[in-house]
CSV table of C-alpha atoms in Angstrom, one decimal:
chain,number,residue,atom,x,y,z
A,1,UNK,CA,-36.7,-48.2,85.6
A,2,UNK,CA,-33.1,-49.4,85.1
A,3,UNK,CA,-32.6,-46.7,82.4
A,4,UNK,CA,-33.4,-44.1,84.9
A,5,UNK,CA,-30.6,-45.0,87.3
A,6,UNK,CA,-28.0,-45.3,84.5
A,7,UNK,CA,-26.7,-41.7,84.1
A,8,UNK,CA,-24.9,-42.2,80.8
A,9,UNK,CA,-27.8,-43.4,78.6
A,10,UNK,CA,-29.8,-41.2,76.3
A,11,UNK,CA,-33.0,-42.6,77.8
A,12,UNK,CA,-31.8,-41.4,81.2
A,13,UNK,CA,-31.3,-37.8,79.9
A,14,UNK,CA,-34.7,-37.9,78.3
A,15,UNK,CA,-36.4,-38.9,81.5
A,16,UNK,CA,-34.4,-37.2,84.1
A,17,UNK,CA,-35.0,-33.6,82.9
A,18,UNK,CA,-38.8,-33.7,82.9
A,19,UNK,CA,-38.8,-35.6,86.2
A,20,UNK,CA,-36.6,-33.0,87.9
A,21,UNK,CA,-38.7,-30.3,86.4
A,22,UNK,CA,-41.9,-31.8,87.8
A,23,UNK,CA,-40.4,-31.9,91.3
A,24,UNK,CA,-39.0,-28.4,90.9
A,25,UNK,CA,-42.5,-27.2,90.0
A,26,UNK,CA,-43.8,-28.6,93.2
A,27,UNK,CA,-41.0,-26.8,95.0
A,28,UNK,CA,-42.0,-23.6,93.2
A,29,UNK,CA,-45.6,-23.8,94.5
A,30,UNK,CA,-44.5,-24.7,98.0
A,31,UNK,CA,-42.0,-21.9,98.2
A,32,UNK,CA,-44.5,-19.4,96.9
A,33,UNK,CA,-47.1,-20.2,99.5
A,34,UNK,CA,-44.5,-20.3,102.3
A,35,UNK,CA,-42.8,-17.0,101.7
A,36,UNK,CA,-45.7,-14.9,100.3
A,37,UNK,CA,-47.2,-15.0,103.8
A,38,UNK,CA,-44.1,-13.0,105.0
A,39,UNK,CA,-44.6,-10.4,102.3
A,40,UNK,CA,-48.3,-9.9,103.2
A,41,UNK,CA,-48.2,-9.8,107.0
A,42,UNK,CA,-49.7,-6.3,107.2
A,43,UNK,CA,-52.6,-7.3,104.9
A,44,UNK,CA,-53.2,-10.5,106.7
A,45,UNK,CA,-53.2,-8.8,110.0
A,46,UNK,CA,-55.8,-6.3,108.8
A,47,UNK,CA,-57.8,-9.0,107.1
A,48,UNK,CA,-58.4,-11.0,110.3
A,49,UNK,CA,-58.1,-8.2,112.8
A,50,UNK,CA,-54.8,-9.0,114.5
A,51,UNK,CA,-51.5,-7.3,115.1
A,52,UNK,CA,-48.4,-7.8,112.8
A,53,UNK,CA,-46.5,-9.8,115.6
A,54,UNK,CA,-49.6,-12.0,116.0
A,55,UNK,CA,-49.8,-12.5,112.2
A,56,UNK,CA,-46.3,-13.9,112.5
A,57,UNK,CA,-47.9,-16.8,114.3
A,58,UNK,CA,-49.5,-17.8,110.9
A,59,UNK,CA,-45.9,-18.4,109.6
A,60,UNK,CA,-45.2,-20.5,112.7
A,61,UNK,CA,-48.4,-22.5,112.1
A,62,UNK,CA,-47.3,-23.5,108.6
A,63,UNK,CA,-43.8,-24.3,109.9
A,64,UNK,CA,-45.2,-26.5,112.6
A,65,UNK,CA,-47.3,-28.4,110.0
A,66,UNK,CA,-44.0,-29.2,108.2
A,67,UNK,CA,-42.4,-30.3,111.5
A,68,UNK,CA,-45.3,-32.7,112.2
A,69,UNK,CA,-46.1,-33.9,108.7
A,70,UNK,CA,-42.6,-34.7,107.4
A,71,UNK,CA,-41.6,-37.5,109.8
A,72,UNK,CA,-45.1,-39.0,110.1
A,73,UNK,CA,-45.8,-39.2,106.4
A,74,UNK,CA,-42.3,-40.4,105.5
A,75,UNK,CA,-42.5,-43.2,108.1
A,76,UNK,CA,-46.1,-44.3,107.6
A,77,UNK,CA,-45.7,-44.0,103.8
A,78,UNK,CA,-42.6,-46.2,103.7
A,79,UNK,CA,-44.4,-49.0,101.9
A,80,UNK,CA,-46.2,-46.7,99.5
A,81,UNK,CA,-44.7,-46.1,96.1
A,82,UNK,CA,-42.9,-42.8,96.0
A,83,UNK,CA,-44.7,-41.5,93.0
A,84,UNK,CA,-48.1,-42.2,94.5
A,85,UNK,CA,-47.0,-40.6,97.8
A,86,UNK,CA,-45.9,-37.5,95.9
A,87,UNK,CA,-49.3,-37.2,94.2
A,88,UNK,CA,-51.1,-37.6,97.5
A,89,UNK,CA,-49.0,-35.0,99.2
A,90,UNK,CA,-49.6,-32.4,96.5
A,91,UNK,CA,-53.4,-33.1,96.7
A,92,UNK,CA,-53.3,-32.2,100.4
A,93,UNK,CA,-51.2,-29.1,99.6
A,94,UNK,CA,-53.9,-27.9,97.1
A,95,UNK,CA,-56.6,-28.4,99.7
A,96,UNK,CA,-54.7,-26.5,102.3
A,97,UNK,CA,-54.2,-23.5,100.1
A,98,UNK,CA,-57.9,-23.4,99.1
A,99,UNK,CA,-58.9,-23.5,102.7
A,100,UNK,CA,-56.4,-20.7,103.5
A,101,UNK,CA,-58.0,-18.5,100.7
A,102,UNK,CA,-61.5,-18.9,102.2
A,103,UNK,CA,-60.5,-18.4,105.9
A,104,UNK,CA,-62.4,-15.6,107.6
A,105,UNK,CA,-61.0,-15.8,111.1
A,106,UNK,CA,-57.5,-16.0,112.7
A,107,UNK,CA,-58.2,-19.5,114.1
A,108,UNK,CA,-59.4,-20.9,110.8
A,109,UNK,CA,-56.4,-19.4,109.0
A,110,UNK,CA,-54.0,-20.9,111.5
A,111,UNK,CA,-55.6,-24.4,111.0
A,112,UNK,CA,-55.5,-24.0,107.2
A,113,UNK,CA,-51.8,-22.9,107.2
A,114,UNK,CA,-50.9,-25.9,109.5
A,115,UNK,CA,-52.6,-28.3,107.0
A,116,UNK,CA,-50.8,-26.6,104.1
A,117,UNK,CA,-47.5,-27.2,105.8
A,118,UNK,CA,-48.1,-30.9,106.5
A,119,UNK,CA,-47.0,-32.2,103.0
A,120,UNK,CA,-44.1,-29.7,102.6
A,121,UNK,CA,-41.2,-31.6,104.2
A,122,UNK,CA,-42.2,-35.0,102.9
A,123,UNK,CA,-42.6,-33.8,99.3
A,124,UNK,CA,-39.1,-32.3,99.4
A,125,UNK,CA,-37.6,-35.2,101.2
A,126,UNK,CA,-39.0,-37.9,99.0
A,127,UNK,CA,-38.4,-35.8,95.9
A,128,UNK,CA,-34.7,-35.5,96.9
A,129,UNK,CA,-34.4,-39.3,97.2
A,130,UNK,CA,-36.1,-39.7,93.8
A,131,UNK,CA,-33.8,-37.1,92.3
A,132,UNK,CA,-30.6,-38.6,93.7
A,133,UNK,CA,-31.6,-42.0,92.4
A,134,UNK,CA,-31.9,-40.6,88.9
A,135,UNK,CA,-28.3,-39.2,88.8
A,136,UNK,CA,-26.3,-41.3,91.3
A,137,UNK,CA,-23.0,-39.9,90.2
A,138,UNK,CA,-24.0,-36.3,90.9
A,139,UNK,CA,-26.4,-36.8,93.9
A,140,UNK,CA,-26.0,-33.3,95.5
A,141,UNK,CA,-26.6,-31.6,92.2
A,142,UNK,CA,-29.7,-33.7,91.5
A,143,UNK,CA,-31.0,-32.9,95.0
A,144,UNK,CA,-30.4,-29.2,94.4
A,145,UNK,CA,-32.3,-29.4,91.1
A,146,UNK,CA,-35.3,-30.9,92.9
A,147,UNK,CA,-35.2,-28.0,95.3
A,148,UNK,CA,-34.4,-25.2,92.9
A,149,UNK,CA,-38.1,-24.3,92.4
A,150,UNK,CA,-38.2,-23.0,96.0
A,151,UNK,CA,-35.7,-20.2,95.5
A,152,UNK,CA,-37.0,-19.5,92.0
A,153,UNK,CA,-40.4,-18.9,93.6
A,154,UNK,CA,-38.8,-16.0,95.4
A,155,UNK,CA,-37.8,-14.4,92.1
A,156,UNK,CA,-41.2,-14.9,90.3
A,157,UNK,CA,-43.8,-16.5,92.5
A,158,UNK,CA,-43.5,-14.5,95.7
A,159,UNK,CA,-43.2,-11.0,94.2
A,160,UNK,CA,-46.1,-11.7,91.7
A,161,UNK,CA,-48.4,-13.1,94.4
A,162,UNK,CA,-47.4,-10.4,96.9
A,163,UNK,CA,-48.4,-7.8,94.3
A,164,UNK,CA,-51.6,-9.8,93.6
A,165,UNK,CA,-52.3,-9.9,97.4
A,166,UNK,CA,-51.8,-6.1,97.7
A,167,UNK,CA,-54.1,-5.4,94.7
A,168,UNK,CA,-56.8,-8.2,95.0
A,169,UNK,CA,-56.7,-9.1,98.7
A,170,UNK,CA,-54.4,-11.4,100.7
A,171,UNK,CA,-56.6,-14.5,99.8
A,172,UNK,CA,-55.9,-14.3,96.1
A,173,UNK,CA,-52.3,-15.7,96.3
A,174,UNK,CA,-53.4,-18.8,98.0
A,175,UNK,CA,-55.9,-19.6,95.2
A,176,UNK,CA,-53.1,-19.0,92.7
A,177,UNK,CA,-50.9,-21.4,94.5
A,178,UNK,CA,-53.7,-24.0,94.5
A,179,UNK,CA,-53.6,-23.8,90.7
A,180,UNK,CA,-49.9,-24.3,90.7
A,181,UNK,CA,-50.4,-27.4,92.9
A,182,UNK,CA,-52.8,-28.9,90.3
A,183,UNK,CA,-50.2,-28.3,87.6
A,184,UNK,CA,-47.7,-30.1,89.7
A,185,UNK,CA,-50.0,-33.1,90.1
A,186,UNK,CA,-50.3,-33.3,86.3
A,187,UNK,CA,-46.5,-33.0,85.8
A,188,UNK,CA,-45.6,-35.6,88.4
A,189,UNK,CA,-48.3,-38.0,87.0
A,190,UNK,CA,-46.8,-37.9,83.5
A,191,UNK,CA,-43.1,-37.3,84.1
A,192,UNK,CA,-42.0,-39.1,87.3
A,193,UNK,CA,-41.7,-42.8,86.7
A,194,UNK,CA,-43.1,-45.2,89.3
A,195,UNK,CA,-40.4,-46.4,91.8
A,196,UNK,CA,-41.2,-49.9,93.2
A,197,UNK,CA,-40.7,-50.2,96.9
A,198,UNK,CA,-38.0,-52.7,98.0
A,199,UNK,CA,-39.0,-55.6,100.2
A,200,UNK,CA,-36.6,-54.4,102.9
A,201,UNK,CA,-38.2,-50.9,103.1
A,202,UNK,CA,-40.7,-50.5,105.9
A,203,UNK,CA,-41.5,-48.3,108.9
A,204,UNK,CA,-38.8,-50.0,110.9
A,205,UNK,CA,-36.1,-49.4,108.3
A,206,UNK,CA,-37.0,-45.8,108.0
A,207,UNK,CA,-37.1,-45.3,111.8
A,208,UNK,CA,-33.6,-46.8,112.0
A,209,UNK,CA,-32.3,-43.4,110.9
A,210,UNK,CA,-33.3,-42.0,114.3
A,211,UNK,CA,-30.9,-44.3,116.0
A,212,UNK,CA,-27.9,-42.7,114.3
A,213,UNK,CA,-26.2,-39.9,116.2
A,214,UNK,CA,-24.9,-38.2,113.0
A,215,UNK,CA,-28.5,-37.9,111.8
A,216,UNK,CA,-29.4,-35.9,114.9
A,217,UNK,CA,-26.2,-33.8,114.6
A,218,UNK,CA,-27.1,-32.8,111.0
A,219,UNK,CA,-30.7,-32.0,112.0
A,220,UNK,CA,-29.4,-29.8,114.9
A,221,UNK,CA,-27.0,-28.0,112.5
A,222,UNK,CA,-30.0,-27.1,110.3
A,223,UNK,CA,-32.3,-26.1,113.1
A,224,UNK,CA,-29.8,-23.8,114.9
A,225,UNK,CA,-27.9,-22.5,111.9
A,226,UNK,CA,-31.0,-21.4,110.0
A,227,UNK,CA,-32.9,-20.0,113.0
A,228,UNK,CA,-31.3,-16.6,112.8
A,229,UNK,CA,-32.0,-16.3,109.1
A,230,UNK,CA,-35.7,-16.8,109.6
A,231,UNK,CA,-35.7,-14.4,112.6
A,232,UNK,CA,-34.6,-11.8,110.1
A,233,UNK,CA,-36.5,-12.8,106.9
A,234,UNK,CA,-39.8,-13.3,108.7
A,235,UNK,CA,-40.0,-9.6,109.2
A,236,UNK,CA,-38.4,-8.5,106.0
A,237,UNK,CA,-41.4,-6.3,104.9
A,238,UNK,CA,-41.4,-4.0,107.9
A,239,UNK,CA,-37.6,-4.1,108.0
A,240,UNK,CA,-37.3,-2.8,104.5
A,241,UNK,CA,-40.0,-0.2,104.8
A,242,UNK,CA,-39.1,1.2,108.3
A,243,UNK,CA,-35.3,0.7,108.3
A,244,UNK,CA,-34.2,0.9,104.7
A,245,UNK,CA,-36.9,3.3,103.6
A,246,UNK,CA,-38.5,1.3,100.8
A,247,UNK,CA,-42.1,1.8,99.9
A,248,UNK,CA,-44.5,-1.1,100.4
A,249,UNK,CA,-44.8,-1.6,96.6
A,250,UNK,CA,-40.9,-1.8,96.3
A,251,UNK,CA,-40.8,-4.8,98.7
A,252,UNK,CA,-41.7,-7.0,95.8
A,253,UNK,CA,-38.3,-6.0,94.3
A,254,UNK,CA,-36.6,-6.9,97.5
A,255,UNK,CA,-38.2,-10.3,97.6
A,256,UNK,CA,-37.1,-10.9,94.0
A,257,UNK,CA,-33.5,-10.0,94.9
A,258,UNK,CA,-33.7,-12.5,97.8
A,259,UNK,CA,-34.9,-15.1,95.4
A,260,UNK,CA,-32.0,-14.5,93.0
A,261,UNK,CA,-29.6,-15.0,95.9
A,262,UNK,CA,-31.4,-18.2,96.9
A,263,UNK,CA,-31.3,-19.6,93.4
A,264,UNK,CA,-27.7,-18.9,92.8
A,265,UNK,CA,-26.8,-20.3,96.2
A,266,UNK,CA,-28.8,-23.5,95.6
A,267,UNK,CA,-27.1,-24.2,92.2
A,268,UNK,CA,-23.6,-23.3,93.6
A,269,UNK,CA,-24.3,-25.3,96.8
A,270,UNK,CA,-25.2,-28.5,94.9
A,271,UNK,CA,-21.9,-28.3,92.9
A,272,UNK,CA,-19.8,-27.6,96.0
A,273,UNK,CA,-21.4,-30.4,98.0
A,274,UNK,CA,-20.6,-32.9,95.2
A,275,UNK,CA,-16.9,-31.8,95.4
A,276,UNK,CA,-16.5,-31.5,99.2
A,277,UNK,CA,-19.6,-32.1,101.4
A,278,UNK,CA,-18.4,-31.1,104.9
A,279,UNK,CA,-16.3,-28.1,103.9
A,280,UNK,CA,-19.3,-26.7,102.0
A,281,UNK,CA,-21.3,-27.1,105.2
A,282,UNK,CA,-18.7,-25.2,107.2
A,283,UNK,CA,-18.4,-22.5,104.6
A,284,UNK,CA,-22.2,-22.0,104.3
A,285,UNK,CA,-22.5,-21.5,108.1
A,286,UNK,CA,-19.6,-19.1,108.2
A,287,UNK,CA,-21.2,-17.1,105.3
A,288,UNK,CA,-24.5,-16.9,107.1
A,289,UNK,CA,-22.8,-15.7,110.3
A,290,UNK,CA,-21.0,-12.9,108.5
A,291,UNK,CA,-24.0,-11.8,106.5
A,292,UNK,CA,-26.3,-11.7,109.5
A,293,UNK,CA,-23.7,-10.0,111.6
A,294,UNK,CA,-23.5,-7.1,109.2
A,295,UNK,CA,-27.1,-7.0,108.0
A,296,UNK,CA,-28.4,-4.5,110.5
A,297,UNK,CA,-25.8,-2.1,109.4
A,298,UNK,CA,-26.3,-2.8,105.7
A,299,UNK,CA,-30.1,-2.3,105.9
A,300,UNK,CA,-29.7,1.3,106.9
A,301,UNK,CA,-29.5,2.2,103.2
A,302,UNK,CA,-31.4,1.0,100.2
A,303,UNK,CA,-28.3,-0.2,98.2
A,304,UNK,CA,-26.9,-1.9,101.4
A,305,UNK,CA,-30.3,-3.5,102.1
A,306,UNK,CA,-30.5,-5.0,98.6
A,307,UNK,CA,-26.9,-6.3,98.9
A,308,UNK,CA,-27.6,-7.8,102.3
A,309,UNK,CA,-30.8,-9.4,101.2
A,310,UNK,CA,-29.1,-11.0,98.2
A,311,UNK,CA,-26.2,-12.2,100.4
A,312,UNK,CA,-28.7,-13.6,103.0
A,313,UNK,CA,-30.5,-15.7,100.3
A,314,UNK,CA,-27.2,-16.9,98.7
A,315,UNK,CA,-25.4,-17.9,101.9
A,316,UNK,CA,-28.4,-19.8,103.4
A,317,UNK,CA,-29.1,-21.7,100.2
A,318,UNK,CA,-25.5,-22.9,99.8
A,319,UNK,CA,-26.1,-24.9,102.9
A,320,UNK,CA,-29.4,-26.7,101.9
A,321,UNK,CA,-28.2,-29.2,99.3
A,322,UNK,CA,-25.2,-30.1,101.5
A,323,UNK,CA,-27.4,-30.7,104.5
A,324,UNK,CA,-29.9,-32.8,102.5
A,325,UNK,CA,-27.2,-34.9,101.0
A,326,UNK,CA,-25.4,-35.3,104.4
A,327,UNK,CA,-28.6,-36.6,106.0
A,328,UNK,CA,-29.2,-39.1,103.2
A,329,UNK,CA,-25.6,-40.3,103.5
A,330,UNK,CA,-25.6,-40.8,107.3
A,331,UNK,CA,-29.2,-42.2,107.4
A,332,UNK,CA,-28.3,-45.4,105.3
A,333,UNK,CA,-31.6,-47.3,104.9
A,334,UNK,CA,-33.7,-44.5,106.4
A,335,UNK,CA,-33.1,-42.0,103.7
A,336,UNK,CA,-36.7,-40.9,103.0
A,337,UNK,CA,-37.3,-40.2,106.7
A,338,UNK,CA,-34.0,-38.4,107.2
A,339,UNK,CA,-34.4,-36.3,104.1
A,340,UNK,CA,-37.9,-35.3,105.1
A,341,UNK,CA,-36.8,-34.5,108.7
A,342,UNK,CA,-34.3,-32.0,107.2
A,343,UNK,CA,-37.3,-29.8,106.2
A,344,UNK,CA,-38.9,-30.4,109.6
A,345,UNK,CA,-35.9,-29.0,111.4
A,346,UNK,CA,-35.6,-26.1,108.9
A,347,UNK,CA,-39.2,-25.2,109.7
A,348,UNK,CA,-38.5,-25.6,113.4
A,349,UNK,CA,-35.9,-23.0,112.7
A,350,UNK,CA,-38.6,-21.0,110.8
A,351,UNK,CA,-41.0,-21.1,113.8
A,352,UNK,CA,-38.2,-20.5,116.3
A,353,UNK,CA,-36.8,-17.6,114.2
A,354,UNK,CA,-40.2,-16.0,113.7
A,355,UNK,CA,-40.8,-16.3,117.5
A,356,UNK,CA,-37.4,-14.9,118.5
A,357,UNK,CA,-37.8,-12.1,116.1
A,358,UNK,CA,-41.2,-11.2,117.6
A,359,UNK,CA,-39.7,-11.3,121.1
A,360,UNK,CA,-36.9,-9.0,120.1
A,361,UNK,CA,-39.3,-6.5,118.4
A,362,UNK,CA,-41.8,-6.7,121.2
A,363,UNK,CA,-39.1,-5.8,123.7
A,364,UNK,CA,-38.7,-2.5,121.9
A,365,UNK,CA,-35.5,-3.2,119.9
A,366,UNK,CA,-35.3,-2.0,116.3
A,367,UNK,CA,-35.6,-4.1,113.1
A,368,UNK,CA,-31.7,-4.3,112.9
A,369,UNK,CA,-31.6,-6.6,116.0
A,370,UNK,CA,-33.1,-9.9,114.9
A,371,UNK,CA,-30.2,-10.4,112.5
A,372,UNK,CA,-27.6,-9.8,115.2
A,373,UNK,CA,-29.2,-12.6,117.3
A,374,UNK,CA,-29.1,-14.7,114.1
A,375,UNK,CA,-25.4,-14.3,113.7
A,376,UNK,CA,-24.9,-15.9,117.1
A,377,UNK,CA,-27.2,-18.8,116.2
A,378,UNK,CA,-25.2,-19.4,113.0
A,379,UNK,CA,-22.0,-19.5,115.0
A,380,UNK,CA,-23.6,-22.2,117.2
A,381,UNK,CA,-24.6,-24.2,114.1
A,382,UNK,CA,-21.0,-24.0,112.9
A,383,UNK,CA,-19.8,-25.4,116.2
A,384,UNK,CA,-22.2,-28.3,115.9
A,385,UNK,CA,-21.1,-29.0,112.3
A,386,UNK,CA,-17.4,-29.0,113.4
A,387,UNK,CA,-18.3,-31.5,116.2
A,388,UNK,CA,-20.1,-33.7,113.6
A,389,UNK,CA,-17.0,-33.6,111.4
A,390,UNK,CA,-14.8,-34.6,114.3
A,391,UNK,CA,-17.1,-37.5,115.1
A,392,UNK,CA,-16.7,-38.7,111.5
A,393,UNK,CA,-12.9,-38.6,111.7
A,394,UNK,CA,-12.9,-40.4,115.0
A,395,UNK,CA,-15.2,-43.1,113.7
A,396,UNK,CA,-12.9,-43.6,110.6
A,397,UNK,CA,-9.9,-44.0,112.9
A,398,UNK,CA,-11.6,-46.5,115.1
A,399,UNK,CA,-12.7,-48.6,112.0
A,400,UNK,CA,-9.1,-48.5,110.7
């Protein structure tokens, strides 16, 4: 185990790469099942006899599963070895996807998507802690590598499974993701070394993170700052077909462009956060605000829509490694819980964004309006981040 936390040894390099790849594989599977739903809303709506706005509630059900599951699992699993916990989480994830594939009613599908979301946040949060422990001199980069499978899923997994759902039925992608989950189980089993739980790690030490104001500030930044992006992306398929004029088949290309933007943003974001953590937070929120503020105009043409979708994925993903690392820094001994809670709040943003988008659309506004609301939410997130930075500076002065 000591070789894994010594970044300069050859043994470390040999073990770190496969371990990060195993975690990224899980992220790829999770990202595929989360985002393919957005690309298949019309098919899901037809399949269980509901409207497209109501089908958006299926996205919210998954997000709420993340919100509930991440803190509960991270806290109750504090005394469980991290490798064992990762394996258990992926097993639940596989079960949830299989149940989603066999769902024949709206209510059953809602319950299955909730269950599928339960392991999401804890897997990413615990995976981030494991990754950061492997490369302590480049923690934000390591965190970004554990998460890079999620944006890559939008380049390969989501377009392929969306096409699969259009050709074979909306249930087929969930079965495919179940297979990806089984492959992740095997990869984690062989490539992630066991991490013994310290004697000082328990439910109380994890819950101590909740007593720290800066933890709550970071969570609020993620929840508010990302809400507008999800209000826009949750309805990306009808936005691209009705506003930009793409065919339904061409939406898979749009999803791939978004994934390329996410992947680039994740890699760049990890490097920026290692150099200057808080400035990268501010810059990411400003970028989201600008992109969403102009997205409604850009999406009026096909080239503009593609540029806007890439920029939306890039700007949002710059922020994620910085937020994850920030939470781990300010949580101290409650790192697993705090890192998992990051994904809870991002999925609160997901649920909130999908709901706000449906409210705007149900009120009769066009598909260019959710992004305009999103720009205001990104501005609010920036204000919260600046307040958090000010609190840091004040605390430093007081300690001096």
